[in-house]
Amino acid sequence: PLRDTQCGGKAFSRGAAELVADKTTSKGFVFDVEALWRLSRAGSFSMKEIPIKWSNKEGSSVHFLRDGVRMFLNLLSLRFLGKAR
């Protein structure tokens, strides 16, 4: 139900934070997606998106091929194996 999983901070209730800390296996860019996916699958947590003002920063260290492909492979692994690589 979320439009943007990568931009902005995340705030969790204590129960949600414990679930995320205990179950999340990924690191890097896919961590946000896995944490939100696990909370969504748990079914007992609500999520709300709050808009923020975004300003682009020159010199980003994100590279589409390297980081994008790695994130895509991790998402596939998470979806089909239940854990990120």
Tab-separated table of C-alpha atoms in Angstrom:
chain	number	residue	atom	x	y	z
A	1	PRO	CA	0.000	0.000	0.000
A	2	LEU	CA	3.053	2.315	0.105
A	3	ARG	CA	4.116	4.544	-2.753
A	4	ASP	CA	7.760	5.063	-1.749
A	5	THR	CA	9.656	2.655	0.485
A	6	GLN	CA	13.099	4.212	0.086
A	7	CYS	CA	12.691	7.908	0.807
A	8	GLY	CA	12.430	9.223	4.325
A	9	GLY	CA	12.747	7.847	7.800
A	10	LYS	CA	10.847	4.989	9.338
A	11	ALA	CA	9.239	4.931	12.782
A	12	PHE	CA	8.149	1.673	14.396
A	13	SER	CA	6.166	0.739	17.470
A	14	ARG	CA	8.065	-1.401	19.961
A	15	GLY	CA	6.327	-4.586	18.755
A	16	ALA	CA	7.027	-3.774	15.121
A	17	ALA	CA	10.666	-2.941	15.877
A	18	GLU	CA	11.112	-6.243	17.706
A	19	LEU	CA	9.631	-8.175	14.792
A	20	VAL	CA	11.843	-6.340	12.309
A	21	ALA	CA	14.971	-6.795	14.430
A	22	ASP	CA	14.323	-10.506	14.954
A	23	LYS	CA	13.373	-11.444	11.397
A	24	THR	CA	15.009	-9.055	8.916
A	25	THR	CA	18.059	-10.560	7.212
A	26	SER	CA	18.938	-7.995	4.559
A	27	LYS	CA	21.285	-5.050	4.637
A	28	GLY	CA	21.625	-2.045	2.397
A	29	PHE	CA	18.875	-0.679	0.170
A	30	VAL	CA	16.562	-3.679	0.453
A	31	PHE	CA	16.389	-3.471	4.272
A	32	ASP	CA	13.509	-0.965	4.145
A	33	VAL	CA	11.502	-3.113	1.750
A	34	GLU	CA	12.071	-6.292	3.746
A	35	ALA	CA	11.148	-4.652	7.047
A	36	LEU	CA	7.928	-3.224	5.591
A	37	TRP	CA	7.138	-6.519	3.833
A	38	ARG	CA	7.544	-8.483	7.064
A	39	LEU	CA	5.308	-6.050	8.946
A	40	SER	CA	2.696	-6.258	6.206
A	41	ARG	CA	2.751	-10.069	6.276
A	42	ALA	CA	2.429	-10.086	10.070
A	43	GLY	CA	-0.945	-8.416	9.559
A	44	SER	CA	-1.167	-6.845	13.000
A	45	PHE	CA	0.543	-3.551	12.184
A	46	SER	CA	-0.780	-0.522	10.351
A	47	MET	CA	1.384	1.615	8.098
A	48	LYS	CA	1.025	5.241	7.182
A	49	GLU	CA	2.979	7.322	4.706
A	50	ILE	CA	3.663	10.919	5.633
A	51	PRO	CA	4.859	13.199	2.805
A	52	ILE	CA	8.226	14.912	3.152
A	53	LYS	CA	9.912	17.656	1.172
A	54	TRP	CA	12.605	16.128	-1.013
A	55	SER	CA	15.657	17.852	-2.457
A	56	ASN	CA	18.066	15.967	-4.675
A	57	LYS	CA	21.709	15.850	-3.620
A	58	GLU	CA	24.449	15.837	-6.231
A	59	GLY	CA	27.100	13.138	-5.995
A	60	SER	CA	24.844	10.277	-4.885
A	61	SER	CA	26.653	7.019	-4.209
A	62	VAL	CA	23.725	5.004	-5.590
A	63	HIS	CA	24.498	3.312	-8.910
A	64	PHE	CA	21.572	1.919	-10.889
A	65	LEU	CA	23.312	-1.162	-12.281
A	66	ARG	CA	25.274	-2.200	-9.212
A	67	ASP	CA	22.740	-1.296	-6.532
A	68	GLY	CA	19.576	-1.775	-8.585
A	69	VAL	CA	20.477	-5.275	-9.740
A	70	ARG	CA	21.603	-6.275	-6.236
A	71	MET	CA	18.351	-4.986	-4.758
A	72	PHE	CA	16.266	-6.788	-7.398
A	73	LEU	CA	18.056	-10.100	-6.726
A	74	ASN	CA	17.603	-9.655	-2.983
A	75	LEU	CA	13.893	-8.954	-3.467
A	76	LEU	CA	13.524	-12.140	-5.531
A	77	SER	CA	15.350	-14.114	-2.864
A	78	LEU	CA	13.170	-12.587	-0.162
A	79	ARG	CA	9.996	-13.346	-2.108
A	80	PHE	CA	10.806	-16.947	-2.985
A	81	LEU	CA	13.138	-18.042	-0.176
A	82	GLY	CA	11.840	-15.865	2.662
A	83	LYS	CA	15.221	-14.244	3.260
A	84	ALA	CA	17.505	-11.829	1.503
A	85	ARG	CA	20.952	-12.844	0.341
